[in-house]
């Protein structure tokens, strides 16, 4: 479970980094809180942070469920793919939002594998 914990901590730190980048963009582009619209580049940073939060809602429990019912090291490996996908998504979305597809898929697919795999593992434990 140590690998799973490390991946989980890295995911939370990555989200914190994205939040920091939003704060820096606020200052750079003069978008004062509580506004969430303004300069288009600020909005890109903000959307990355919000999308990451939305993805974490699926990823975090999926990671833990998969690790518990199936295999912790595999869960951690899928988590690393998620982290890389999020960084690719971040860089692509800030540069050109239409280019975010690969990063999004490298986020979505591991999350789905974690949730579905964890569900299957839990069901098989019952039978």
PDB file of C-alpha atoms in Angstrom:
ATOM      1  CA  UNK A   1       0.000   0.000   0.000  1.00  0.00           C
ATOM      2  CA  UNK A   2       2.988   2.332   0.287  1.00  0.00           C
ATOM      3  CA  UNK A   3       3.066   2.801  -3.501  1.00  0.00           C
ATOM      4  CA  UNK A   4      -0.636   3.606  -3.525  1.00  0.00           C
ATOM      5  CA  UNK A   5      -0.132   6.133  -0.740  1.00  0.00           C
ATOM      6  CA  UNK A   6       2.732   7.757  -2.633  1.00  0.00           C
ATOM      7  CA  UNK A   7       0.644   8.030  -5.809  1.00  0.00           C
ATOM      8  CA  UNK A   8      -2.286   9.418  -3.853  1.00  0.00           C
ATOM      9  CA  UNK A   9      -0.060  12.021  -2.167  1.00  0.00           C
ATOM     10  CA  UNK A  10       1.436  12.973  -5.545  1.00  0.00           C
ATOM     11  CA  UNK A  11      -2.056  13.398  -7.030  1.00  0.00           C
ATOM     12  CA  UNK A  12      -3.002  15.744  -4.197  1.00  0.00           C
ATOM     13  CA  UNK A  13       0.244  17.678  -4.566  1.00  0.00           C
ATOM     14  CA  UNK A  14      -0.314  17.915  -8.311  1.00  0.00           C
ATOM     15  CA  UNK A  15      -3.773  19.364  -7.683  1.00  0.00           C
ATOM     16  CA  UNK A  16      -2.232  21.838  -5.237  1.00  0.00           C
ATOM     17  CA  UNK A  17       0.289  22.834  -7.916  1.00  0.00           C
ATOM     18  CA  UNK A  18      -2.554  23.457 -10.362  1.00  0.00           C
ATOM     19  CA  UNK A  19      -4.315  25.616  -7.746  1.00  0.00           C
ATOM     20  CA  UNK A  20      -1.078  27.556  -7.254  1.00  0.00           C
ATOM     21  CA  UNK A  21      -0.875  28.152 -11.014  1.00  0.00           C
ATOM     22  CA  UNK A  22      -4.434  29.526 -10.929  1.00  0.00           C
ATOM     23  CA  UNK A  23      -3.409  31.942  -8.182  1.00  0.00           C
ATOM     24  CA  UNK A  24      -0.385  33.053 -10.173  1.00  0.00           C
ATOM     25  CA  UNK A  25      -2.557  33.525 -13.279  1.00  0.00           C
ATOM     26  CA  UNK A  26      -4.973  35.643 -11.229  1.00  0.00           C
ATOM     27  CA  UNK A  27      -2.162  38.026 -10.422  1.00  0.00           C
ATOM     28  CA  UNK A  28      -0.631  37.984 -13.895  1.00  0.00           C
ATOM     29  CA  UNK A  29      -3.908  38.677 -15.697  1.00  0.00           C
ATOM     30  CA  UNK A  30      -5.646  40.834 -13.051  1.00  0.00           C
ATOM     31  CA  UNK A  31      -8.541  38.483 -12.336  1.00  0.00           C
ATOM     32  CA  UNK A  32      -9.473  39.237  -8.746  1.00  0.00           C
ATOM     33  CA  UNK A  33     -11.304  36.704  -6.586  1.00  0.00           C
ATOM     34  CA  UNK A  34     -14.108  35.703  -6.589  1.00  0.00           C
ATOM     35  CA  UNK A  35     -14.182  36.162 -10.380  1.00  0.00           C
ATOM     36  CA  UNK A  36     -13.573  33.001 -12.395  1.00  0.00           C
ATOM     37  CA  UNK A  37     -13.732  34.629 -15.807  1.00  0.00           C
ATOM     38  CA  UNK A  38     -11.641  37.293 -17.407  1.00  0.00           C
ATOM     39  CA  UNK A  39      -8.494  36.768 -19.406  1.00  0.00           C
ATOM     40  CA  UNK A  40      -8.672  33.627 -21.612  1.00  0.00           C
ATOM     41  CA  UNK A  41      -5.322  32.292 -20.374  1.00  0.00           C
ATOM     42  CA  UNK A  42      -6.438  32.638 -16.754  1.00  0.00           C
ATOM     43  CA  UNK A  43      -9.595  30.714 -17.635  1.00  0.00           C
ATOM     44  CA  UNK A  44      -7.488  27.874 -19.061  1.00  0.00           C
ATOM     45  CA  UNK A  45      -5.551  27.492 -15.823  1.00  0.00           C
ATOM     46  CA  UNK A  46      -8.798  27.642 -13.871  1.00  0.00           C
ATOM     47  CA  UNK A  47     -10.450  24.986 -16.058  1.00  0.00           C
ATOM     48  CA  UNK A  48      -7.478  22.645 -15.612  1.00  0.00           C
ATOM     49  CA  UNK A  49      -7.796  22.987 -11.840  1.00  0.00           C
ATOM     50  CA  UNK A  50     -11.553  22.434 -11.891  1.00  0.00           C
ATOM     51  CA  UNK A  51     -11.358  19.492 -14.277  1.00  0.00           C
ATOM     52  CA  UNK A  52      -8.673  17.922 -12.108  1.00  0.00           C
ATOM     53  CA  UNK A  53     -10.922  18.270  -9.066  1.00  0.00           C
ATOM     54  CA  UNK A  54     -13.731  16.585 -11.005  1.00  0.00           C
ATOM     55  CA  UNK A  55     -11.398  13.750 -12.007  1.00  0.00           C
ATOM     56  CA  UNK A  56     -10.087  13.271  -8.463  1.00  0.00           C
ATOM     57  CA  UNK A  57     -13.621  12.463  -7.285  1.00  0.00           C
ATOM     58  CA  UNK A  58     -13.467   9.280  -9.387  1.00  0.00           C
ATOM     59  CA  UNK A  59      -9.730   8.592  -9.188  1.00  0.00           C
ATOM     60  CA  UNK A  60      -9.138   8.676  -5.419  1.00  0.00           C
ATOM     61  CA  UNK A  61     -11.814   6.171  -4.337  1.00  0.00           C
ATOM     62  CA  UNK A  62     -11.138   4.071  -7.439  1.00  0.00           C
ATOM     63  CA  UNK A  63      -7.454   3.861  -6.548  1.00  0.00           C
ATOM     64  CA  UNK A  64      -8.213   2.775  -2.998  1.00  0.00           C
ATOM     65  CA  UNK A  65     -10.935   0.278  -3.940  1.00  0.00           C
ATOM     66  CA  UNK A  66      -8.800  -1.343  -6.644  1.00  0.00           C
ATOM     67  CA  UNK A  67      -5.797  -1.550  -4.304  1.00  0.00           C
ATOM     68  CA  UNK A  68      -7.905  -3.131  -1.575  1.00  0.00           C
ATOM     69  CA  UNK A  69      -9.794  -5.705  -3.635  1.00  0.00           C
ATOM     70  CA  UNK A  70      -7.367  -6.502  -6.451  1.00  0.00           C
ATOM     71  CA  UNK A  71      -3.729  -5.436  -6.441  1.00  0.00           C
ATOM     72  CA  UNK A  72      -2.014  -2.434  -4.848  1.00  0.00           C
ATOM     73  CA  UNK A  73       0.969  -2.284  -7.197  1.00  0.00           C
ATOM     74  CA  UNK A  74      -1.257  -2.366 -10.282  1.00  0.00           C
ATOM     75  CA  UNK A  75      -3.402   0.363  -8.743  1.00  0.00           C
ATOM     76  CA  UNK A  76      -0.284   2.460  -8.192  1.00  0.00           C
ATOM     77  CA  UNK A  77       0.813   1.861 -11.794  1.00  0.00           C
ATOM     78  CA  UNK A  78      -2.549   3.020 -13.113  1.00  0.00           C
ATOM     79  CA  UNK A  79      -2.235   5.984 -10.780  1.00  0.00           C
ATOM     80  CA  UNK A  80       1.088   6.943 -12.352  1.00  0.00           C
ATOM     81  CA  UNK A  81      -0.586   6.926 -15.770  1.00  0.00           C
ATOM     82  CA  UNK A  82      -3.286   9.197 -14.309  1.00  0.00           C
ATOM     83  CA  UNK A  83      -0.636  11.608 -12.981  1.00  0.00           C
ATOM     84  CA  UNK A  84       1.165  11.736 -16.317  1.00  0.00           C
ATOM     85  CA  UNK A  85      -2.143  12.219 -18.096  1.00  0.00           C
ATOM     86  CA  UNK A  86      -3.015  15.124 -15.838  1.00  0.00           C
ATOM     87  CA  UNK A  87       0.328  16.821 -16.534  1.00  0.00           C
ATOM     88  CA  UNK A  88      -0.087  16.328 -20.281  1.00  0.00           C
ATOM     89  CA  UNK A  89      -3.632  17.674 -19.978  1.00  0.00           C
ATOM     90  CA  UNK A  90      -2.382  20.702 -18.040  1.00  0.00           C
ATOM     91  CA  UNK A  91       0.314  21.594 -20.569  1.00  0.00           C
ATOM     92  CA  UNK A  92      -1.918  20.963 -23.581  1.00  0.00           C
ATOM     93  CA  UNK A  93      -4.965  22.796 -22.247  1.00  0.00           C
ATOM     94  CA  UNK A  94      -3.026  25.899 -21.248  1.00  0.00           C
ATOM     95  CA  UNK A  95      -1.296  25.999 -24.649  1.00  0.00           C
ATOM     96  CA  UNK A  96      -4.328  25.126 -26.799  1.00  0.00           C
ATOM     97  CA  UNK A  97      -7.513  23.692 -25.238  1.00  0.00           C
ATOM     98  CA  UNK A  98      -8.392  21.674 -28.355  1.00  0.00           C
ATOM     99  CA  UNK A  99      -5.183  19.649 -27.908  1.00  0.00           C
ATOM    100  CA  UNK A 100      -6.164  18.232 -24.509  1.00  0.00           C
ATOM    101  CA  UNK A 101      -7.498  14.914 -25.822  1.00  0.00           C
ATOM    102  CA  UNK A 102      -4.510  12.664 -25.129  1.00  0.00           C
ATOM    103  CA  UNK A 103      -4.087  13.994 -21.598  1.00  0.00           C
ATOM    104  CA  UNK A 104      -7.788  13.606 -20.941  1.00  0.00           C
ATOM    105  CA  UNK A 105      -7.824   9.998 -22.144  1.00  0.00           C
ATOM    106  CA  UNK A 106      -4.728   9.189 -20.060  1.00  0.00           C
ATOM    107  CA  UNK A 107      -6.723  10.458 -17.088  1.00  0.00           C
ATOM    108  CA  UNK A 108     -10.121   8.960 -17.854  1.00  0.00           C
ATOM    109  CA  UNK A 109      -9.068   5.443 -18.817  1.00  0.00           C
ATOM    110  CA  UNK A 110      -6.995   4.671 -15.694  1.00  0.00           C
ATOM    111  CA  UNK A 111      -9.780   6.055 -13.502  1.00  0.00           C
ATOM    112  CA  UNK A 112     -12.367   3.856 -15.186  1.00  0.00           C
ATOM    113  CA  UNK A 113     -10.075   0.829 -14.938  1.00  0.00           C
ATOM    114  CA  UNK A 114      -9.610   1.484 -11.217  1.00  0.00           C
ATOM    115  CA  UNK A 115     -13.325   1.842 -10.496  1.00  0.00           C
ATOM    116  CA  UNK A 116     -14.490  -1.047 -12.678  1.00  0.00           C
ATOM    117  CA  UNK A 117     -11.643  -3.293 -11.540  1.00  0.00           C
ATOM    118  CA  UNK A 118     -12.329  -2.484  -7.907  1.00  0.00           C
ATOM    119  CA  UNK A 119     -16.024  -3.191  -8.385  1.00  0.00           C
ATOM    120  CA  UNK A 120     -15.284  -6.538 -10.014  1.00  0.00           C
ATOM    121  CA  UNK A 121     -12.880  -7.408  -7.211  1.00  0.00           C
ATOM    122  CA  UNK A 122     -15.474  -6.569  -4.561  1.00  0.00           C
ATOM    123  CA  UNK A 123     -18.182  -8.608  -6.327  1.00  0.00           C
ATOM    124  CA  UNK A 124     -15.885 -11.626  -6.647  1.00  0.00           C
ATOM    125  CA  UNK A 125     -15.073 -11.419  -2.970  1.00  0.00           C
ATOM    126  CA  UNK A 126     -18.773 -11.902  -2.256  1.00  0.00           C
ATOM    127  CA  UNK A 127     -19.142 -15.002  -4.398  1.00  0.00           C
TER     128      UNK A 127
END
